[in-house]
Short mmCIF file of C-alpha atoms and ligand atoms in Angstrom, two decimals:
data_model
loop_
_atom_site.label_atom_id
_atom_site.label_comp_id
_atom_site.label_asym_id
_atom_site.label_seq_id
_atom_site.Cartn_x
_atom_site.Cartn_y
_atom_site.Cartn_z
CA MET E 1 0.09 0.00 0.04
CA LYS E 2 1.15 3.51 -0.70
CA ALA E 3 0.21 6.47 1.53
CA VAL E 4 0.85 10.28 1.30
CA LEU E 5 0.87 12.58 4.29
CA ASP E 6 -2.26 14.75 3.68
CA HIS E 7 -2.12 16.68 6.89
CA VAL E 8 -1.19 16.83 10.57
CA GLY E 9 -3.89 17.83 12.99
CA ILE E 10 -2.88 20.00 15.92
CA ALA E 11 -5.28 20.56 18.93
CA VAL E 12 -5.01 24.30 19.77
CA LYS E 13 -6.10 25.85 22.97
CA ASP E 14 -4.96 29.45 22.23
CA LEU E 15 -5.49 30.24 18.68
CA ALA E 16 -3.98 33.62 18.80
CA ALA E 17 -0.74 32.13 20.11
CA ALA E 18 -0.79 29.43 17.48
CA LEU E 19 -1.24 32.00 14.76
CA ALA E 20 1.51 34.22 16.30
CA PHE E 21 3.85 31.15 15.78
CA TYR E 22 2.73 29.50 12.54
CA ARG E 23 1.52 32.64 10.61
CA ASP E 24 3.49 35.46 12.08
CA ALA E 25 6.80 34.06 13.27
CA LEU E 26 7.14 31.28 10.57
CA GLY E 27 5.48 33.42 7.92
CA LEU E 28 3.25 30.72 6.59
CA ASP E 29 -0.09 31.27 4.86
CA VAL E 30 -3.27 30.37 6.81
CA GLU E 31 -6.41 29.49 4.80
CA ALA E 32 -9.76 30.80 5.73
CA PRO E 33 -11.17 28.76 8.54
CA GLU E 34 -13.53 25.71 8.05
CA GLU E 35 -16.28 25.32 10.40
CA VAL E 36 -17.26 21.63 11.23
CA ALA E 37 -20.48 22.28 13.09
CA SER E 38 -21.23 18.64 13.64
CA GLN E 39 -17.94 18.21 15.61
CA HIS E 40 -17.87 21.60 17.21
CA VAL E 41 -14.61 22.30 15.55
CA ARG E 42 -13.09 25.08 13.59
CA ALA E 43 -10.18 24.12 11.33
CA HIS E 44 -7.43 26.43 10.04
CA PHE E 45 -5.35 24.93 7.40
CA VAL E 46 -1.73 25.89 6.83
CA PRO E 47 -0.25 24.62 3.60
CA VAL E 48 3.30 23.31 3.95
CA GLY E 49 4.63 21.83 0.56
CA GLY E 50 2.43 19.00 -0.51
CA SER E 51 0.77 18.64 2.91
CA LYS E 52 -0.88 20.80 5.41
CA LEU E 53 -1.03 21.63 9.18
CA GLU E 54 -4.55 21.62 10.53
CA LEU E 55 -5.01 23.91 13.63
CA LEU E 56 -8.02 22.57 15.37
CA GLU E 57 -10.06 24.78 17.63
CA ALA E 58 -12.98 23.59 19.71
CA THR E 59 -16.07 25.78 19.42
CA ALA E 60 -18.05 24.05 22.31
CA PRO E 61 -17.07 22.29 25.50
CA GLU E 62 -18.51 18.97 24.16
CA SER E 63 -16.09 18.98 21.32
CA ALA E 64 -13.74 16.10 20.98
CA ILE E 65 -10.97 18.57 20.73
CA ALA E 66 -11.87 20.39 23.97
CA LYS E 67 -12.01 16.95 25.74
CA TYR E 68 -8.65 16.01 24.14
CA ILE E 69 -7.04 19.21 25.46
CA ASP E 70 -8.58 18.72 28.92
CA LYS E 71 -7.12 15.27 29.17
CA ARG E 72 -3.76 15.56 27.45
CA GLY E 73 -3.21 19.28 26.82
CA PRO E 74 -2.81 21.00 23.41
CA GLY E 75 -0.38 19.43 20.75
CA LEU E 76 -0.39 16.79 18.14
CA HIS E 77 -3.89 15.40 17.71
CA HIS E 78 -3.75 13.12 14.64
CA ILE E 79 -1.96 12.50 11.30
CA THR E 80 -3.82 11.89 8.00
CA LEU E 81 -2.56 9.65 5.39
CA ARG E 82 -4.11 9.67 1.99
CA VAL E 83 -4.55 6.20 0.31
CA ALA E 84 -5.91 5.18 -3.07
CA ASP E 85 -8.40 2.70 -1.72
CA ILE E 86 -9.55 3.08 1.78
CA ARG E 87 -11.54 -0.11 1.99
CA ALA E 88 -8.57 -2.14 0.80
CA ALA E 89 -6.37 -0.25 3.43
CA LEU E 90 -8.77 -1.08 6.24
CA ALA E 91 -9.06 -4.69 5.22
CA GLN E 92 -5.20 -4.98 5.16
CA LEU E 93 -4.89 -3.41 8.64
CA LYS E 94 -7.60 -5.63 9.96
CA ALA E 95 -6.04 -8.71 8.64
CA ARG E 96 -2.87 -7.65 10.64
CA GLY E 97 -4.88 -7.26 13.74
CA ALA E 98 -4.58 -3.50 13.95
CA ARG E 99 -7.17 -1.88 16.26
CA LEU E 100 -9.50 0.37 14.21
CA VAL E 101 -11.78 3.12 15.43
CA ASP E 102 -13.87 2.84 12.24
CA GLU E 103 -14.24 -0.43 10.51
CA GLU E 104 -16.10 1.13 7.73
CA PRO E 105 -15.01 4.43 6.04
CA ARG E 106 -17.48 7.38 6.65
CA PRO E 107 -18.04 10.47 4.60
CA GLY E 108 -15.52 13.39 5.15
CA ALA E 109 -15.25 16.90 3.68
CA GLU E 110 -15.46 17.40 -0.15
CA GLY E 111 -16.67 13.89 -0.84
CA ALA E 112 -13.72 12.16 0.80
CA LEU E 113 -14.05 8.97 2.71
CA VAL E 114 -12.21 8.72 5.99
CA ALA E 115 -11.63 6.19 8.78
CA PHE E 116 -9.60 6.38 12.04
CA VAL E 117 -7.14 3.89 13.31
CA HIS E 118 -6.71 3.61 17.07
CA PRO E 119 -3.56 5.20 18.50
CA SER E 120 -2.61 1.89 20.30
CA ALA E 121 -2.02 0.45 16.78
CA ALA E 122 0.09 3.28 15.57
CA ALA E 123 2.83 4.05 18.15
CA GLY E 124 0.45 6.30 20.21
CA VAL E 125 -0.78 8.46 17.32
CA LEU E 126 -4.22 8.75 16.13
CA VAL E 127 -4.15 7.98 12.31
CA GLU E 128 -6.85 9.12 9.97
CA LEU E 129 -6.95 7.28 6.64
CA LYS E 130 -8.46 9.30 3.82
CA GLN E 131 -9.50 8.53 0.24
CA SER E 132 -9.65 11.71 -1.89
CA GLY E 133 -12.97 13.26 -2.91
CA ASP E 134 -13.52 12.68 -6.63
CA ARG E 135 -13.04 8.97 -6.79
CA ALA E 136 -14.74 8.44 -3.52
CA ALA E 137 -17.62 10.43 -4.63
CA ILE E 138 -17.81 8.54 -7.94
CA ARG E 139 -17.99 5.16 -6.23
CA GLY E 140 -20.83 6.39 -4.21
CA LEU E 141 -22.98 7.41 -7.20
CA PRO E 142 -25.99 5.34 -8.25
CA SER E 143 -25.18 3.33 -11.44
CA ALA E 144 -27.99 4.75 -13.47
CA VAL E 145 -27.02 6.11 -16.83
CA SER E 146 -28.30 9.64 -17.63
CA LYS E 147 -30.80 9.97 -20.40
CA VAL E 148 -31.83 13.22 -21.89
CA ALA E 149 -34.58 13.84 -24.43
CA LEU E 150 -33.51 16.42 -27.11
CA GLY E 151 -36.14 17.08 -29.79
CA ASN E 152 -36.51 13.70 -31.57
CA PHE E 153 -33.37 12.28 -29.96
CA GLU E 154 -32.75 10.38 -26.89
CA LEU E 155 -29.22 11.11 -25.64
CA VAL E 156 -27.71 8.46 -23.35
CA SER E 157 -24.46 9.22 -21.48
CA LEU E 158 -22.53 6.02 -20.94
CA CYS E 159 -19.37 5.38 -18.94
CA ASP E 160 -16.36 3.01 -19.65
CA GLY E 161 -14.76 3.61 -16.30
CA PHE E 162 -11.91 5.88 -15.30
CA ILE E 163 -8.21 6.45 -15.90
CA GLY E 164 -5.58 8.55 -14.24
CA LEU E 165 -3.48 11.03 -16.35
CA ASP E 166 -0.71 13.26 -15.23
CA GLY E 167 -2.42 16.41 -13.77
CA GLY E 168 0.24 18.76 -15.08
CA SER E 169 -0.21 17.33 -18.62
CA MET E 170 -4.03 17.77 -18.36
CA PHE E 171 -3.83 21.39 -17.50
CA GLY E 172 -0.80 22.60 -19.65
CA THR E 173 0.44 26.08 -18.48
CA VAL E 174 -1.88 26.32 -15.55
CA PRO E 175 0.05 26.15 -12.27
CA LYS E 176 -0.55 23.21 -9.99
CA PRO E 177 -1.81 25.23 -7.02
CA LEU E 178 -4.80 26.19 -9.17
CA TRP E 179 -5.66 22.98 -10.84
CA GLU E 180 -5.06 20.70 -7.79
CA LYS E 181 -8.03 22.39 -6.19
CA LYS E 182 -10.33 21.31 -8.98
CA ALA E 183 -8.71 17.92 -9.69
CA PRO E 184 -6.87 16.55 -6.58
CA PRO E 185 -3.92 14.40 -7.82
CA ASP E 186 -2.90 11.11 -6.33
CA GLU E 187 0.65 10.23 -5.05
CA ARG E 188 1.80 9.85 -8.63
CA ASN E 189 0.40 13.13 -9.63
CA ARG E 190 -2.41 11.57 -11.64
CA ILE E 191 -5.96 12.97 -11.72
CA THR E 192 -9.08 10.87 -12.20
CA LEU E 193 -10.83 11.14 -15.57
CA ALA E 194 -13.93 9.38 -16.70
CA MET E 195 -14.61 8.04 -20.23
CA ARG E 196 -18.13 8.80 -21.17
CA PRO E 197 -19.11 7.81 -24.62
CA LEU E 198 -22.53 9.05 -25.80
CA VAL E 199 -25.37 7.25 -27.53
CA VAL E 200 -27.65 9.25 -29.79
CA ARG E 201 -30.95 7.45 -30.58
CA GLY E 202 -32.83 8.75 -33.44
CA ALA E 203 -33.71 7.05 -36.86
CA ARG E 204 -30.51 5.13 -36.22
CA THR E 205 -28.48 4.41 -33.13
CA MET E 206 -25.22 6.16 -32.99
CA LEU E 207 -22.32 5.78 -30.48
CA ILE E 208 -19.85 8.66 -30.19
CA ASP E 209 -16.36 7.34 -29.04
CA ALA E 210 -16.08 4.03 -27.06
CA GLY E 211 -13.81 4.59 -24.18
CA LEU E 212 -10.64 2.47 -23.41
CA GLY E 213 -11.96 -1.04 -24.21
CA ASP E 214 -10.54 -4.16 -22.64
CA LYS E 215 -7.49 -5.04 -24.71
CA ASP E 216 -4.87 -3.51 -22.37
CA ASP E 217 -2.53 -5.45 -20.10
CA ALA E 218 -1.94 -5.22 -16.39
CA LYS E 219 1.06 -2.95 -16.77
CA PHE E 220 -0.99 -0.55 -18.76
CA HIS E 221 -3.68 -0.59 -16.10
CA GLU E 222 -1.07 0.18 -13.45
CA ILE E 223 0.46 3.19 -15.30
CA TYR E 224 -3.00 4.76 -16.09
CA ALA E 225 -4.82 3.64 -12.77
CA VAL E 226 -7.47 2.11 -14.95
CA ASP E 227 -10.77 1.40 -13.19
CA ARG E 228 -13.28 -0.32 -15.38
CA SER E 229 -15.28 -1.86 -12.54
CA ARG E 230 -18.20 -0.24 -14.42
CA SER E 231 -17.59 -0.44 -18.25
CA LEU E 232 -19.29 0.47 -21.50
CA ASP E 233 -20.86 -2.97 -21.63
CA HIS E 234 -22.29 -2.50 -18.22
CA THR E 235 -23.71 1.01 -18.99
CA LEU E 236 -24.98 -0.09 -22.39
CA ALA E 237 -26.98 -2.88 -20.68
CA GLU E 238 -28.40 -0.37 -18.14
CA ALA E 239 -29.56 1.70 -21.00
CA GLY E 240 -31.31 -1.32 -22.41
CA LEU E 241 -28.90 -1.66 -25.38
CA THR E 242 -26.37 -4.25 -26.64
CA ARG E 243 -23.44 -3.78 -29.11
CA GLU E 244 -25.63 -5.29 -31.77
CA ASP E 245 -27.90 -2.23 -31.49
CA ILE E 246 -25.27 0.22 -32.62
CA ASP E 247 -25.59 1.19 -36.30
CA LEU E 248 -22.97 3.92 -36.44
CA VAL E 249 -19.83 4.63 -34.44
CA VAL E 250 -18.35 8.15 -34.62
CA ALA E 251 -14.80 8.95 -33.61
CA THR E 252 -13.89 12.41 -32.32
CA HIS E 253 -10.29 11.26 -32.86
CA LEU E 254 -8.35 8.02 -32.46
CA HIS E 255 -6.52 8.43 -29.09
CA PHE E 256 -6.59 5.22 -27.04
CA ASP E 257 -9.07 6.63 -24.34
CA HIS E 258 -11.58 7.23 -27.15
CA ALA E 259 -10.97 4.55 -29.68
CA GLY E 260 -9.84 1.63 -27.50
CA GLY E 261 -13.42 0.35 -27.36
CA PHE E 262 -13.87 0.28 -31.08
CA THR E 263 -12.39 -3.22 -31.26
CA VAL E 264 -12.23 -6.35 -29.19
CA ARG E 265 -9.95 -9.30 -29.07
CA ASP E 266 -11.76 -12.54 -29.76
CA ARG E 267 -11.15 -16.00 -28.23
CA SER E 268 -8.74 -16.92 -30.97
CA GLY E 269 -6.67 -13.76 -30.26
CA ARG E 270 -7.89 -11.94 -33.41
CA ILE E 271 -8.87 -8.35 -33.20
CA ARG E 272 -12.26 -7.48 -34.69
CA PRO E 273 -14.83 -4.68 -34.59
CA ALA E 274 -16.60 -4.48 -31.23
CA PHE E 275 -19.99 -3.40 -32.75
CA PRO E 276 -20.75 -6.13 -35.28
CA ARG E 277 -23.32 -4.19 -37.35
CA ALA E 278 -21.75 -0.73 -37.21
CA GLN E 279 -20.05 1.49 -39.75
CA TYR E 280 -17.27 3.47 -38.15
CA VAL E 281 -17.02 7.17 -39.02
CA VAL E 282 -13.42 8.62 -38.79
CA ARG E 283 -12.10 11.90 -40.18
CA ARG E 284 -9.50 11.22 -42.99
CA GLY E 285 -6.92 13.59 -41.60
CA GLU E 286 -7.09 11.89 -38.14
CA TRP E 287 -6.83 8.47 -39.85
CA GLU E 288 -3.62 9.57 -41.75
CA ASP E 289 -2.12 10.87 -38.51
CA ALA E 290 -3.07 7.83 -36.50
CA THR E 291 -1.70 5.56 -39.06
CA HIS E 292 1.65 7.62 -39.43
CA PRO E 293 2.42 8.68 -35.76
CA HIS E 294 5.47 10.62 -34.89
CA ALA E 295 7.42 10.83 -31.57
CA ARG E 296 5.26 13.49 -30.03
CA ASN E 297 1.98 11.56 -30.58
CA ARG E 298 2.87 7.94 -30.78
CA ALA E 299 1.96 7.12 -27.21
CA SER E 300 -1.63 8.14 -27.89
CA TYR E 301 -2.20 5.90 -30.88
CA VAL E 302 -2.63 2.15 -30.73
CA ALA E 303 -3.09 0.62 -34.25
CA ASP E 304 -5.09 -2.37 -32.93
CA ASN E 305 -7.84 0.12 -31.99
CA TYR E 306 -8.63 1.14 -35.52
CA VAL E 307 -6.51 -0.63 -38.32
CA PRO E 308 -8.81 -3.79 -37.86
CA LEU E 309 -11.82 -1.60 -38.88
CA ALA E 310 -10.32 -1.02 -42.30
CA GLU E 311 -9.49 -4.56 -42.68
CA ALA E 312 -13.07 -5.58 -41.90
CA GLY E 313 -14.34 -3.03 -44.44
CA VAL E 314 -16.46 -1.14 -41.93
CA LEU E 315 -14.45 2.18 -42.07
CA LEU E 316 -16.10 5.36 -43.49
CA LEU E 317 -13.64 8.20 -43.94
CA VAL E 318 -15.08 11.71 -44.09
CA ASP E 319 -13.16 14.61 -45.55
CA GLU E 320 -14.96 17.61 -44.13
CA ASP E 321 -17.69 18.87 -41.79
CA GLN E 322 -20.85 17.06 -42.63
CA THR E 323 -24.11 15.55 -41.55
CA ILE E 324 -23.76 11.99 -40.44
CA MET E 325 -27.30 11.43 -39.78
CA PRO E 326 -30.14 14.03 -39.93
CA GLY E 327 -29.57 16.41 -36.85
CA VAL E 328 -26.03 15.19 -36.24
CA LYS E 329 -23.01 16.83 -37.65
CA VAL E 330 -19.23 16.43 -37.34
CA VAL E 331 -17.32 19.75 -36.98
CA ARG E 332 -13.58 19.98 -36.96
CA THR E 333 -12.05 21.79 -34.01
CA GLY E 334 -8.35 21.00 -34.55
CA GLY E 335 -6.18 21.98 -31.58
CA HIS E 336 -6.00 18.70 -29.64
CA THR E 337 -4.97 16.91 -32.89
CA MET E 338 -5.12 18.63 -36.31
CA HIS E 339 -8.34 16.81 -37.22
CA HIS E 340 -10.01 16.51 -33.84
CA GLN E 341 -13.77 17.05 -34.25
CA LEU E 342 -16.73 17.69 -32.01
CA ILE E 343 -20.22 16.29 -32.70
CA ALA E 344 -23.09 18.83 -33.02
CA ILE E 345 -26.54 17.62 -32.32
CA GLU E 346 -29.71 19.55 -33.17
CA SER E 347 -33.33 18.58 -33.11
CA GLY E 348 -36.74 20.43 -32.31
CA GLY E 349 -34.90 23.76 -32.01
CA ARG E 350 -32.65 22.55 -29.30
CA THR E 351 -28.82 21.90 -29.44
CA ALA E 352 -26.28 19.65 -27.76
CA ALA E 353 -22.55 19.00 -28.34
CA PHE E 354 -20.17 16.29 -27.58
CA VAL E 355 -16.86 18.36 -27.39
CA ALA E 356 -14.46 15.48 -26.48
CA ASP E 357 -10.94 16.90 -25.86
CA LEU E 358 -11.76 20.42 -26.80
CA MET E 359 -13.01 20.74 -23.22
CA PRO E 360 -12.32 17.36 -21.58
CA THR E 361 -13.65 18.36 -18.05
CA THR E 362 -15.67 21.18 -16.61
CA ALA E 363 -12.36 22.50 -15.24
CA HIS E 364 -11.32 23.14 -18.85
CA VAL E 365 -14.05 25.72 -19.53
CA PRO E 366 -11.95 28.89 -18.94
CA ASP E 367 -10.20 29.86 -22.12
CA ALA E 368 -6.53 29.31 -20.83
CA TRP E 369 -7.16 25.88 -19.25
CA ILE E 370 -5.88 23.93 -22.11
CA MET E 371 -4.22 20.57 -22.09
CA GLY E 372 -0.44 20.11 -22.36
CA TYR E 373 -1.33 17.14 -24.62
CA ASP E 374 -2.75 19.39 -27.28
CA LEU E 375 -0.57 19.50 -30.44
CA TYR E 376 -1.85 22.92 -31.36
CA PRO E 377 -2.98 24.64 -28.23
CA VAL E 378 -3.62 28.13 -29.80
CA ASP E 379 -6.03 26.51 -32.20
CA THR E 380 -7.77 24.95 -29.23
CA LEU E 381 -8.16 28.38 -27.76
CA THR E 382 -9.68 29.83 -30.94
CA ALA E 383 -11.99 26.75 -31.45
CA LYS E 384 -13.01 27.02 -27.74
CA GLN E 385 -13.74 30.70 -27.73
CA ARG E 386 -15.95 30.26 -30.83
CA PHE E 387 -17.71 27.21 -29.50
CA VAL E 388 -18.39 28.71 -26.01
CA GLN E 389 -19.85 31.97 -27.46
CA GLU E 390 -22.33 29.97 -29.69
CA ALA E 391 -23.13 27.40 -26.90
CA ILE E 392 -24.06 30.18 -24.52
CA ALA E 393 -26.16 31.96 -27.23
CA ARG E 394 -28.02 28.79 -28.08
CA GLU E 395 -28.22 27.24 -24.68
CA THR E 396 -26.41 24.11 -25.93
CA LEU E 397 -26.30 21.10 -23.69
CA VAL E 398 -22.56 20.33 -23.49
CA PHE E 399 -21.23 16.82 -22.80
CA PHE E 400 -17.89 16.49 -21.08
CA GLU E 401 -16.36 13.14 -22.00
CA HIS E 402 -13.60 13.11 -19.29
CA ASP E 403 -15.26 14.79 -16.34
CA PRO E 404 -15.23 12.41 -13.34
CA ASN E 405 -18.27 13.99 -11.89
CA VAL E 406 -20.35 15.95 -14.42
CA ALA E 407 -21.72 14.28 -17.64
CA ALA E 408 -23.14 17.43 -19.17
CA GLY E 409 -24.13 21.00 -18.46
CA TYR E 410 -24.97 24.41 -19.73
CA LEU E 411 -22.44 27.11 -20.24
CA ARG E 412 -23.51 30.59 -18.92
CA GLU E 413 -22.06 33.99 -18.70
CA VAL E 414 -22.91 35.90 -15.52
CA ASN E 415 -21.36 39.37 -14.99
CA GLY E 416 -18.59 38.60 -17.51
CA LYS E 417 -17.76 35.38 -15.67
CA ARG E 418 -18.10 32.15 -17.53
CA THR E 419 -19.80 29.34 -15.44
CA LEU E 420 -21.16 25.92 -15.95
CA GLN E 421 -24.56 24.82 -14.68
CA PRO E 422 -24.45 20.98 -14.39
CA PHE E 423 -27.35 19.19 -16.02
CA SER E 424 -29.43 17.12 -13.62
ZN1 ZN S 691 -7.17 12.89 -27.01
ZN1 ZN S 692 -9.08 12.16 -24.17
#
């Protein structure tokens, strides 16, 4: 098991004296206090490198902190270790006979899960285990897929699980102190990203992108923290669909986290199309780039995800922006890759868009929040500005393929500030 020091909790009797030392004498920043009413505690966090000090102040005599200070005096109260999987950590400790305060994790701040280990098991220190917010919150979500009626279409947001990609690469020039608030990294600096293909049900049934698929080995899963405990097949079934129901598959681009699910390996080891009746629509320029990768983009392209489509004769290459089925259009954005495209959907006067890696998560809504992975970031900026302006004006429902928590939402501009209103 790997653990990272999240914070050190210090029971404080005289806050002014504590601030005089940590803030004034040491010159550290102290964040705005957080009130935990249920515990009768006020917490003042002091960032120190990758971890924090937590100055804990009792707000009522019945507070556990007040009782602790009465008994043992002020000082070190607990340390908090962040782990990737809190249930696994508890099971491991239990198997070793460690005395636990909490046998089951309970909800903590910001969607985190926490559990305490008894000081008698930890050299006299109260140890809090913590599993970070986003992934903990995702696991707690009901498994229902979200369905949206849009004019004559039904849009069904599916999920092919989660991967962890380097947080720095995901936010390009945005400094870590800014992005880590929106996307907390794990001990290897990876942030959790979902893969959310979209089904468009109209005259025909279309699937946009197909997630990672299941052809990857254990090493790949380790590197990318792959969690497909809930996959495309599960969510297709929840939506009342099977692979045979898909008439058309459309690729925004051919990176492995979008096209991996296009093919499957059968029992004989042969790789074949995953959707047996489907035609696969791919932009010709993207096809050329994916089949002739260079050093900068090679890691993103895996030939097994798409070359077998050409061999099976189910590949449909398109050269320019066009209607794929009535009401559904592919529109090139460039930026992320030269021929990356979004899918624009329109019916009954309403619009939706599947923007893929133009804005992979809701954190990428601001203009300058552009991925370091993008080959042509300034083109991303131009395409994003154009798209956002139109999406606000037309009240477009925007689907975020990689956001771990929000499948879709509406962009708004309030007092000159761009915001996102999640769809629910
Ligand atoms: Zn991509
Ligand atoms: Zn992607």
